[in-house]
XYZ file of C-alpha atoms in Angstrom:
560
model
C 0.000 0.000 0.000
C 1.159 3.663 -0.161
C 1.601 3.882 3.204
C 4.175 0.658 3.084
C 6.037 2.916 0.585
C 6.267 6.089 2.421
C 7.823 3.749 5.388
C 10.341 2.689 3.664
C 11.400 5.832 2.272
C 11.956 7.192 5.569
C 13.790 4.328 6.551
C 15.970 4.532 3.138
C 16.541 8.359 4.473
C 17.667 7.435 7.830
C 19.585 4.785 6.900
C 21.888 7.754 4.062
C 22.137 10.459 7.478
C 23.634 7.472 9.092
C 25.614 5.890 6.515
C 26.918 9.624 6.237
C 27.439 9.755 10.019
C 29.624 6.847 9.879
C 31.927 7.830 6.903
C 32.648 11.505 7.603
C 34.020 9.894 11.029
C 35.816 7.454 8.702
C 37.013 10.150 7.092
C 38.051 11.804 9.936
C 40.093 9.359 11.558
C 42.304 9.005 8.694
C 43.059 12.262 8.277
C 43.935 13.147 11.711
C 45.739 9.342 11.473
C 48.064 10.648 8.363
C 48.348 13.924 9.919
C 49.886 12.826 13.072
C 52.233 10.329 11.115
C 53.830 13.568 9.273
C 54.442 15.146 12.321
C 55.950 12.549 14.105
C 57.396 10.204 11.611
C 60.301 13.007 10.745
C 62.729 14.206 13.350
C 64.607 16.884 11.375
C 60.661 18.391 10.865
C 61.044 22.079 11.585
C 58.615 23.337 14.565
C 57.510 26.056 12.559
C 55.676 23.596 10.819
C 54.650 21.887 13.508
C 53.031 24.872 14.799
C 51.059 25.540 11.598
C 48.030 26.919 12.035
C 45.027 24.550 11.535
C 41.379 25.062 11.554
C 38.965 22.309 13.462
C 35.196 22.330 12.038
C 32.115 20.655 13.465
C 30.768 18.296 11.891
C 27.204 18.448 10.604
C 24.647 16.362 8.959
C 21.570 17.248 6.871
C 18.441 15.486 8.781
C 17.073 13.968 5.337
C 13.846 12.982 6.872
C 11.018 15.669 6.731
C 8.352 16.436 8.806
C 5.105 15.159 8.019
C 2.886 17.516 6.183
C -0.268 18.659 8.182
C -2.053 21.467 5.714
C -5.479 20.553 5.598
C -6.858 18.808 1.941
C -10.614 19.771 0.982
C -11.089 16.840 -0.272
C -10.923 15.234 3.278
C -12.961 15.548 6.352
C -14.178 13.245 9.499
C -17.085 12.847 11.478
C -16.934 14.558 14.796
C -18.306 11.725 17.928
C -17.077 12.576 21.206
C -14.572 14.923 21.697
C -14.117 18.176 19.272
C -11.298 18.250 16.802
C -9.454 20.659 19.387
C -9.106 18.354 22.307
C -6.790 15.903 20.723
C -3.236 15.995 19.523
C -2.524 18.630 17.333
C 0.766 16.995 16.263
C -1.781 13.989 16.089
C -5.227 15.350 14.487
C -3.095 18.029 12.055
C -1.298 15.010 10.512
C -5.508 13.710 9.306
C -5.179 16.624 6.811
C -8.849 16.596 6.831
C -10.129 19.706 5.582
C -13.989 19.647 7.022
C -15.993 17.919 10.146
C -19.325 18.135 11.443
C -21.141 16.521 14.868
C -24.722 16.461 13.383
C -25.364 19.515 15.102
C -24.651 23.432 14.867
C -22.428 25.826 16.476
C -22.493 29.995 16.714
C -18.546 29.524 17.278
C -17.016 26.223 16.662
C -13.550 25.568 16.693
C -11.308 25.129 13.545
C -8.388 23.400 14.664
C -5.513 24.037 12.004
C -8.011 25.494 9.948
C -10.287 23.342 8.957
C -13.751 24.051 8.276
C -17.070 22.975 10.690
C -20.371 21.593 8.032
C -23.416 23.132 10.016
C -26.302 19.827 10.371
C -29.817 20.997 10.686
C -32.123 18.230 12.794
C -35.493 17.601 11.218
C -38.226 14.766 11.652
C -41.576 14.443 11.091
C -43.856 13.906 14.274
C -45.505 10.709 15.164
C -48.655 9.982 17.213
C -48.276 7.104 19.665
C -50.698 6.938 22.559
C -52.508 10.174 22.382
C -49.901 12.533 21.799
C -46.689 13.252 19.650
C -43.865 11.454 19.773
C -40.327 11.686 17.925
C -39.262 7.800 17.601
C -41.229 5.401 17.443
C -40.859 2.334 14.683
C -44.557 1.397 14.182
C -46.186 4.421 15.215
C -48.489 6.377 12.209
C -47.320 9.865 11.415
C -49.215 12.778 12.903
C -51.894 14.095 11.044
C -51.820 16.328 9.492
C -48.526 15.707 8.231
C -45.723 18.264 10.360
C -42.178 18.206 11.699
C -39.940 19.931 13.983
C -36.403 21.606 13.293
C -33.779 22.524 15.462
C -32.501 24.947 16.043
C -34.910 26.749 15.558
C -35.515 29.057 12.395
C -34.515 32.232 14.401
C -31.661 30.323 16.330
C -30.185 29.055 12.498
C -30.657 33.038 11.419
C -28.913 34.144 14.200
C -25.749 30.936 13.380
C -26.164 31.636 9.976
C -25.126 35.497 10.060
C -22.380 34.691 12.101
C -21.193 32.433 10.221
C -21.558 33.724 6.387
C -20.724 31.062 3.839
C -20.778 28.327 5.732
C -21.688 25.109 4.581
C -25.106 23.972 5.661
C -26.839 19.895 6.077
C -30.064 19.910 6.109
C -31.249 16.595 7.694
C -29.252 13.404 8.437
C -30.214 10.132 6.718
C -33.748 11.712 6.494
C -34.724 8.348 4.504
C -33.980 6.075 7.542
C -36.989 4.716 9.500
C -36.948 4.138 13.144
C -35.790 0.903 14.670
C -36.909 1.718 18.588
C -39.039 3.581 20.399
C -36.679 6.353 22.358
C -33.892 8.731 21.135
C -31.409 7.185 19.957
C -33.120 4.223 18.384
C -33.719 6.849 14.944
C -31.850 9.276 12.596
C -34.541 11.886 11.253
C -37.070 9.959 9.442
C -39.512 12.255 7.675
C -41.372 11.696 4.492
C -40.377 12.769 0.532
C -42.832 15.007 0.399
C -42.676 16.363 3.920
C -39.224 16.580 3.749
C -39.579 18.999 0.538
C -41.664 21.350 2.565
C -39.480 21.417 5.595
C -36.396 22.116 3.441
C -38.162 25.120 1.363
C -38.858 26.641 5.063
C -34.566 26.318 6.398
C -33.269 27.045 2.711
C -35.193 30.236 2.592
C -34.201 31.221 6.446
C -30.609 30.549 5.672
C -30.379 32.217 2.429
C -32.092 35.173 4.295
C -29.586 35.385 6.539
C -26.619 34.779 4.324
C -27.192 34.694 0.402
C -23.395 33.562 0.645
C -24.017 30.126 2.531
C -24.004 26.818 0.678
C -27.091 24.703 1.538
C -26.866 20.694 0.572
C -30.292 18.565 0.832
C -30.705 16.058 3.773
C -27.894 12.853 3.142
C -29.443 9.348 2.511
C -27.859 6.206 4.120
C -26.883 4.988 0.362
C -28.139 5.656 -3.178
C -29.923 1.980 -3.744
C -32.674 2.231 -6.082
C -35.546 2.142 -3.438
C -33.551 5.206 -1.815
C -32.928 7.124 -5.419
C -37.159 6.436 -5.868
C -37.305 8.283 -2.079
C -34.779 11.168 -3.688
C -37.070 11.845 -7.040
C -40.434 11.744 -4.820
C -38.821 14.920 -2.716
C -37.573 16.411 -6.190
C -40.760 15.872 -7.929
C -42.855 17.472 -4.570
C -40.514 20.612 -4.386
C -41.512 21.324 -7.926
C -44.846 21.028 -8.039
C -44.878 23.015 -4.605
C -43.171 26.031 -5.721
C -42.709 25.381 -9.463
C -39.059 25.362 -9.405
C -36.356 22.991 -9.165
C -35.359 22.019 -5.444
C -32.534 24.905 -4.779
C -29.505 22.659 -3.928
C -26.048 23.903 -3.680
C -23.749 20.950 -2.303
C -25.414 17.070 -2.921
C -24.444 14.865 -0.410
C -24.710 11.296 0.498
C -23.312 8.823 3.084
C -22.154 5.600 1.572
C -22.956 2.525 4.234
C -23.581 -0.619 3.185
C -26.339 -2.807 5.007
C -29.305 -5.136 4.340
C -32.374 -3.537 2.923
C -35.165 -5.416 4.667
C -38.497 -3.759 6.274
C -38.733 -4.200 10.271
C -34.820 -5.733 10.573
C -31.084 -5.059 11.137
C -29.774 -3.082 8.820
C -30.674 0.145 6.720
C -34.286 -0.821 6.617
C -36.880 0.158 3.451
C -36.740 4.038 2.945
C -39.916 6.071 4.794
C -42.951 6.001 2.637
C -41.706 3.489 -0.112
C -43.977 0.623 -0.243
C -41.210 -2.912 -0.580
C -40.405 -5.751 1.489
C -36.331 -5.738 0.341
C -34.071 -3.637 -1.443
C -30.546 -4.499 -1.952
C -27.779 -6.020 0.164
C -29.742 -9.167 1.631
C -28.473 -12.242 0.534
C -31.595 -14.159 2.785
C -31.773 -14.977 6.725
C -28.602 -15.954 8.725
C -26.258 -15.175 5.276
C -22.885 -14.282 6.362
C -22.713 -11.750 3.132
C -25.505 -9.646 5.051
C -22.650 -8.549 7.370
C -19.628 -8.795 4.978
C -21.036 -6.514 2.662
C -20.342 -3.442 4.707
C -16.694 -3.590 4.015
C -17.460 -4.662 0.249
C -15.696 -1.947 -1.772
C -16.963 -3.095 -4.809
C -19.803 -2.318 -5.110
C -19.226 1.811 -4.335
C -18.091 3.034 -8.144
C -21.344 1.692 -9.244
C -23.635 3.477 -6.855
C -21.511 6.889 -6.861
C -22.079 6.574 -10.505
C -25.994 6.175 -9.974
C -26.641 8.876 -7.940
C -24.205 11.061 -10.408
C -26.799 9.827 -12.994
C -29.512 10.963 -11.182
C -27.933 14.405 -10.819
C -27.579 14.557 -14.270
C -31.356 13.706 -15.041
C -31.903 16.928 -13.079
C -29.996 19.278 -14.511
C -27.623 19.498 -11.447
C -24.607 17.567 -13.320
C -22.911 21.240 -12.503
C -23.123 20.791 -8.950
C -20.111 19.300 -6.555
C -21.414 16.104 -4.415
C -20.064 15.294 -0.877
C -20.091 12.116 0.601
C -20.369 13.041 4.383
C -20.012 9.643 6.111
C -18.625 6.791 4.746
C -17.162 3.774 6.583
C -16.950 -0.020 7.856
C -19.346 0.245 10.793
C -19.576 -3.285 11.705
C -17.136 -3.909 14.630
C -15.376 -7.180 14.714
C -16.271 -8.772 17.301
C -19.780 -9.445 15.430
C -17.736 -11.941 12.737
C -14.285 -11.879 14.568
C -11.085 -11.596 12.053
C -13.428 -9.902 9.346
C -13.337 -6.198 10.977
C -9.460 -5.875 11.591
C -8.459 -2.698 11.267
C -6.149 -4.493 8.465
C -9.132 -5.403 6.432
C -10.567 -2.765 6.921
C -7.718 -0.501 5.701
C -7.098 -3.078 2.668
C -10.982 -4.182 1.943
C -12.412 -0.692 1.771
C -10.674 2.308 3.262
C -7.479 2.816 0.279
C -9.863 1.629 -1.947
C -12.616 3.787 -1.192
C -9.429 6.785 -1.045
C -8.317 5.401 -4.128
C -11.936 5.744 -6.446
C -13.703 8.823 -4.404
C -10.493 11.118 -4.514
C -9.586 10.319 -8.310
C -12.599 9.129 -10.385
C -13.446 11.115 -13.159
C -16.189 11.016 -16.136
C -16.945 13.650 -18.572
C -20.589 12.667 -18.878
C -21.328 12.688 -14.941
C -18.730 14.344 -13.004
C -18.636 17.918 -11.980
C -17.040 20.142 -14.702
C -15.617 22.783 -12.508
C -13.167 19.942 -10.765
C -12.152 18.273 -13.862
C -14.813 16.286 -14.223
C -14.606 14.036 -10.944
C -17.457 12.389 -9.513
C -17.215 13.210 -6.046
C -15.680 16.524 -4.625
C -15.056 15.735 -0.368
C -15.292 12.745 1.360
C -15.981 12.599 4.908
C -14.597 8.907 7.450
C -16.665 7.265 9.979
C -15.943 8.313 12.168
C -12.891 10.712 14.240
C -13.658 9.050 17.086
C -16.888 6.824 18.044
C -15.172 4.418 20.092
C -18.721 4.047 22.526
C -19.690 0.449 23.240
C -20.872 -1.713 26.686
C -18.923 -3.995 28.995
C -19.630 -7.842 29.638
C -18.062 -10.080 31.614
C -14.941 -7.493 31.347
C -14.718 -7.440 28.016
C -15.569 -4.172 25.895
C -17.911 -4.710 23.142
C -17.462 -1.284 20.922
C -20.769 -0.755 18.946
C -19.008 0.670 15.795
C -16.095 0.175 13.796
C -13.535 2.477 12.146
C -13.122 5.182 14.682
C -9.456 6.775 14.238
C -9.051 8.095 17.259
C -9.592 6.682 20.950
C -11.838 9.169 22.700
C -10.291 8.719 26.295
C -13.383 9.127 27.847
C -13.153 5.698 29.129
C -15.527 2.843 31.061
C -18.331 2.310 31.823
C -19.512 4.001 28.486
C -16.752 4.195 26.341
C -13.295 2.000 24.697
C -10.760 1.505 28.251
C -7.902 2.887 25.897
C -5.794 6.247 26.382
C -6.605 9.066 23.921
C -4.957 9.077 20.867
C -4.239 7.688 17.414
C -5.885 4.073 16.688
C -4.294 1.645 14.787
C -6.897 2.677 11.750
C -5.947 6.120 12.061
C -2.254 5.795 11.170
C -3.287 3.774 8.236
C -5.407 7.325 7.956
C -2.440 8.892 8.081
C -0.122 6.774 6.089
C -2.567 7.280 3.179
C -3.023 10.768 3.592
C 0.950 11.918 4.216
C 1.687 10.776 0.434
C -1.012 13.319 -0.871
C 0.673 16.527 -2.275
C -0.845 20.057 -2.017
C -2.823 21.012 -5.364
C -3.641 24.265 -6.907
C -5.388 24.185 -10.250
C -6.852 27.014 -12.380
C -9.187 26.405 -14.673
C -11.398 29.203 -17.066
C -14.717 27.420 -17.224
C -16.675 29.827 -19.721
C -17.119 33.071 -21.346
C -21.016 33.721 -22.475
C -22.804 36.819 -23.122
C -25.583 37.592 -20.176
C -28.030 38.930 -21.500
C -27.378 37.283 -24.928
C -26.276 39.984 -27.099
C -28.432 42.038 -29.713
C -27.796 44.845 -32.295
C -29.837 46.447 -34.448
C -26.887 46.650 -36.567
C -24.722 49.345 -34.484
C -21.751 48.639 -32.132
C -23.092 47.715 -28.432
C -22.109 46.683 -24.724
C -21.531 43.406 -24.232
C -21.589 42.268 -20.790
C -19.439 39.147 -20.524
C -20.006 36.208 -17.502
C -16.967 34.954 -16.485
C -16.296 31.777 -14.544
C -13.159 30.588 -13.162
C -12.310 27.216 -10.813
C -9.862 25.798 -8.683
C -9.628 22.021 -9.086
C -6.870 21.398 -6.941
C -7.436 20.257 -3.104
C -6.529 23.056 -1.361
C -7.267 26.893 -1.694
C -5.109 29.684 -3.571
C -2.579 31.473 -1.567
C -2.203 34.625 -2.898
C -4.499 36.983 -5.853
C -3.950 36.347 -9.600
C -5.446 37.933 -12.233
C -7.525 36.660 -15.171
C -7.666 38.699 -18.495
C -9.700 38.361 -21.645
C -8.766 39.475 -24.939
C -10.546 39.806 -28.462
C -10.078 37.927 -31.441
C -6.875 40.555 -32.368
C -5.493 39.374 -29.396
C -6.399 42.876 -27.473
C -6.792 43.233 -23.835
C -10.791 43.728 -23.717
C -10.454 43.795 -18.953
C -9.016 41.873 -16.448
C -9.812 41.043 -12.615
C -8.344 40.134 -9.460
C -9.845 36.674 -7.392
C -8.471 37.004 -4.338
C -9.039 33.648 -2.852
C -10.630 30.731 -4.582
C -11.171 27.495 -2.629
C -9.809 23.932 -4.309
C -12.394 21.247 -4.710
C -14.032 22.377 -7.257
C -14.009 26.166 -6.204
C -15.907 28.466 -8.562
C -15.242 32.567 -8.980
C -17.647 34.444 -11.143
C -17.474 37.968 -12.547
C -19.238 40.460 -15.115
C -17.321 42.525 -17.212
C -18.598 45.006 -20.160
C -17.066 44.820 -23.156
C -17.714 48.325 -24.791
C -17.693 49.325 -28.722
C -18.741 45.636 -29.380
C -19.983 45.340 -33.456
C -22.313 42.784 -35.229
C -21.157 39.296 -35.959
C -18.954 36.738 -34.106
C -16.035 37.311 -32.338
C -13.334 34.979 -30.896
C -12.363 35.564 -27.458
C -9.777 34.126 -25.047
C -9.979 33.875 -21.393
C -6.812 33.156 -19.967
C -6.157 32.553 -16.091
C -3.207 33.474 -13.405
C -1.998 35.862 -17.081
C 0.592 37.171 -14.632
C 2.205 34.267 -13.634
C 1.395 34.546 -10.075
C 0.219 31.099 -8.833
C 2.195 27.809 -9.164
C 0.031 24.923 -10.461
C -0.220 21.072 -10.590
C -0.543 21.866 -14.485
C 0.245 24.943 -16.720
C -1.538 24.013 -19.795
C -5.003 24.830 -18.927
C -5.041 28.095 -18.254
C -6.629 29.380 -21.215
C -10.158 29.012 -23.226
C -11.537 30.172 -26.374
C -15.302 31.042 -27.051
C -16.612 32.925 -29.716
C -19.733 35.750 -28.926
C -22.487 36.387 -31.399
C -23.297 40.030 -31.385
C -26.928 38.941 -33.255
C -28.904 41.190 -36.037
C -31.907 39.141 -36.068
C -33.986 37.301 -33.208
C -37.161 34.340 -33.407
C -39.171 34.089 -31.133
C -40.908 30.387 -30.391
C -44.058 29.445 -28.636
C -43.313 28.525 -25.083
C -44.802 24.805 -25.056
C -45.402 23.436 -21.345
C -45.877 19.784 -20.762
C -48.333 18.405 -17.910
């Protein structure tokens, strides 16, 4: 694996500084050896030149080995359990370079250790009725009629986070699919219906936005795109449109990506809320061994990345960056002992998962402003959910994959000191070999409005997108000019900061004097020079305007 490499190349470097070590004292020796001979091996040797003057320098070695790089990757982040980012390690949490977290809840001032950002999770469930009166969780309890949920915060309270906390990224819901296996807190995520769930999310998107038109708002994650969860995904769409006849708003997609039995009333990820089936995918039939095995299966995560990429596309929201939030082996191994190592785990799905979600590209799914790749972040299961019961005085941990010990301790929690798990130097081992990026891409040049003459020169004002498909942000301003098709300087700009990931910067700039016909433009990014990239060559697109004479107009045809 990678991290077998790295190993052995700081073993290779320690073994040169020594090697070194040993023959500049080799070296030594004989010198001073030969030196001393000449002195002494001559009697009629004059003291004058005895009592030259010599010159004795210390001796010192380069240290090849470096120190492991720490500056957080957007393409990384962790789920948040126990203990926040900031109460661990930093020469042990830093060396994650995870670039994001969230703890399924929100925060007026959370704490961005090594700068990393904090995901703000919205909570919201529909109500049940269960004995005469509401109640949150409850597995075969109706829904409340009529239909209603709860949020929290509440709307003011996520006003009040959301202006003090402009741009930040915002989860509305948490596996908002998942029906409820118990009757108390704890025995649930936020099960609400498709159509419910629609309503609820038109209500926080618009407080949000209200409060900061610069925050990025994602929909509420499912557990895994199967099909019966994709059919619980186009029900919300389909409701949000015919609510408020536009597409659903979306700015960030996200997902988790857990594997698990889909089988009504058992173990498992259960049927979806509101979708009428008996089994989905991932049962193999009672007391199968592959029921539990699957949740490490790697194999099967290209294909359903690449389904709910699809189903972006059928939407019109190919042009939008998807997160996987949680993703993971949750199954510890005590439940089929020797098939949840934190060696299997590592070789079965973790690099693999690495491997796909931080490199996969296609041009007809994946996201054009980050080169095309299918998935933009991806978030672990977990930092640090090492919680679990005692027996007999053995600890029985109820999920897998944590990659740090807590230190919180018995009677609730793993009996081991705080600090790295074995899992979470394989995290780092991985993660260590994964250089900084910066890459600038010019993603288009259109007219807007499209342009019209009556036949005299006009003002053209030119959009103008930019992105950053590297995984990390921009240090420093650069400038992005456009020229005309005799290579003149028509404006430039200055983005100050664009983030990596997928990053987009958009600007307007009139183009004055503009005559009928087509014209070939060039944008071309960083034109000064200013920003070192991964790659050079793709700092430059042509498009070509058409200053139009002559419009048509259609009859707007709506089908029902």
């Amino acid at each position: 694996m990678l991290g077998l490499g790295l190993n052995m190349n700081h073993q290779q470097k320690r073994l040169v500084s020594i090697l070194i070590l040993c023959a500049c004292l080799a070296i030594c020796a004989l010198l001073t050896w030969i030196s001393d001979s000449r002195a002494f091996s001559s009697s009629a040797q004059k003291e004058s030149e005895l009592m030259e003057p010599r010159a004795f320098l210390p001796l010192t070695l380069k240290n090849y080995s470096q120190p492991l790089p720490t500056l957080p990757l957007c393409r990384l982040g962790v789920n948040q359990v126990n203990r926040s980012p900031a109460d661990y390690p930093p020469q042990d949490f830093n060396r994650l370079r995870v670039g994001w977290y969230f703890n399924w809840g929100t925060s007026l001032n959370p704490p961005k250790p090594n700068g990393i950002k904090y995901a703000q999770s919205v909570f919201v469930k529909q109500w049940k009725w269960y004995n005469g009166q509401l109640v949150l969780y409850h597995r075969d309890a109706p829904y409340a009629q009529p239909y209603t949920y709860t949020v929290s915060p509440s709307i003011p309270q996520i006003r009040q986070i959301a202006s003090a906390n402009p741009g930040s990224l915002w989860l509305i819901g948490n596996e908002i699919e998942r029906r409820d296996w118990g009757n108390s807190p704890g025995q649930g995520q936020q099960e609400i219906l498709p159509e419910v769930y629609a309503v609820a999310y038109h209500e926080i998107y618009t407080a949000i936005k209200e409060a900061d038109p610069t925050a990025q708002v994602a929909n509420g994650s499912i557990i895994v795109p199967t099909p019966l969860r994709l059919e619980y995904m186009s029900r919300m769409w389909d409701e949000y449109l015919r609510l408020y006849g536009e597409p659903m708003p979306v700015d960030v997609w996200q997902i988790h990506v857990y594997l698990g039995p889909e089988k009504r009333n058992s173990w498992g990820i259960d049927i979806p809320a509101g979708i009428d089936a008996e089994v989905g995918m991932f049962y193999f039939g009672d007391n199968d061994p592959r029921n539990i095995l699957v949740n490490k299966d790697f194999s099967y995560v290209p294909g359903l990345v690449r389904a709910f990429r699809a189903w972006m596309k059928d939407r019109g929201q190919q042009d939008k960056p998807l997160y996987i939030t949680e993703f993971g082996v949750s199954m510890p191994d005590w439940v089929l002992p020797g098939e949840f190592t934190w060696e299997k785990i590592r070789d079965e799905y973790m690099y693999p998962s690495l491997d796909f979600l931080l490199n996969a590209k296609d041009p007809e799914l994946g996201y054009p402003a980050d080169e095309y790749r299918l998935v933009q972040s991806v978030w672990w299961w977990s930092l640090d959910g090492d919680g679990g019961e005692y027996e007999n005085y053995r600890f029985y941990q109820y999920f897998n994959s944590n990659l740090f010990w807590s230190g919180i301790g018995p009677p609730t929690h793993s009996p081991y000191p705080m600090g790295l798990t074995p899992l979470g130097n394989y995290w780092i081992s991985y993660t260590t070999v994964l250089r900084e990026e910066v890459n600038l891409q010019p993603l288009r040049v259109v007219a807007d409005p499209p342009a019209f003459s009556n036949g005299e020169p006009i003002t053209v004002t030119l959009r103008l997108q930019v992105s950053n498909s590297g995984n990390i942000a921009t240090s420093r301003p650069f400038t992005v000019t456009l020229y005309d098709d005799t290579d003149q300087q028509i404006g430039s700009f200055r983005v100050n900061n664009l983030e990596g990931c997928g990053g987009v910067f958009e600007a307007l700039m009139a183009w004055p004097g503009v005559t009928p016909g087509a014209h070939r433009i060039r944008e071309h990014v960083d034109s000064a020079n200013e920003i070192m990239e991964t790659s050079e060559d793709d700092n430059e697109v042509f498009a070509t305007l058409l200053v139009a004479t002559s419009r048509i107009y259609l009859p707007l045809v709506v089908k029902r």
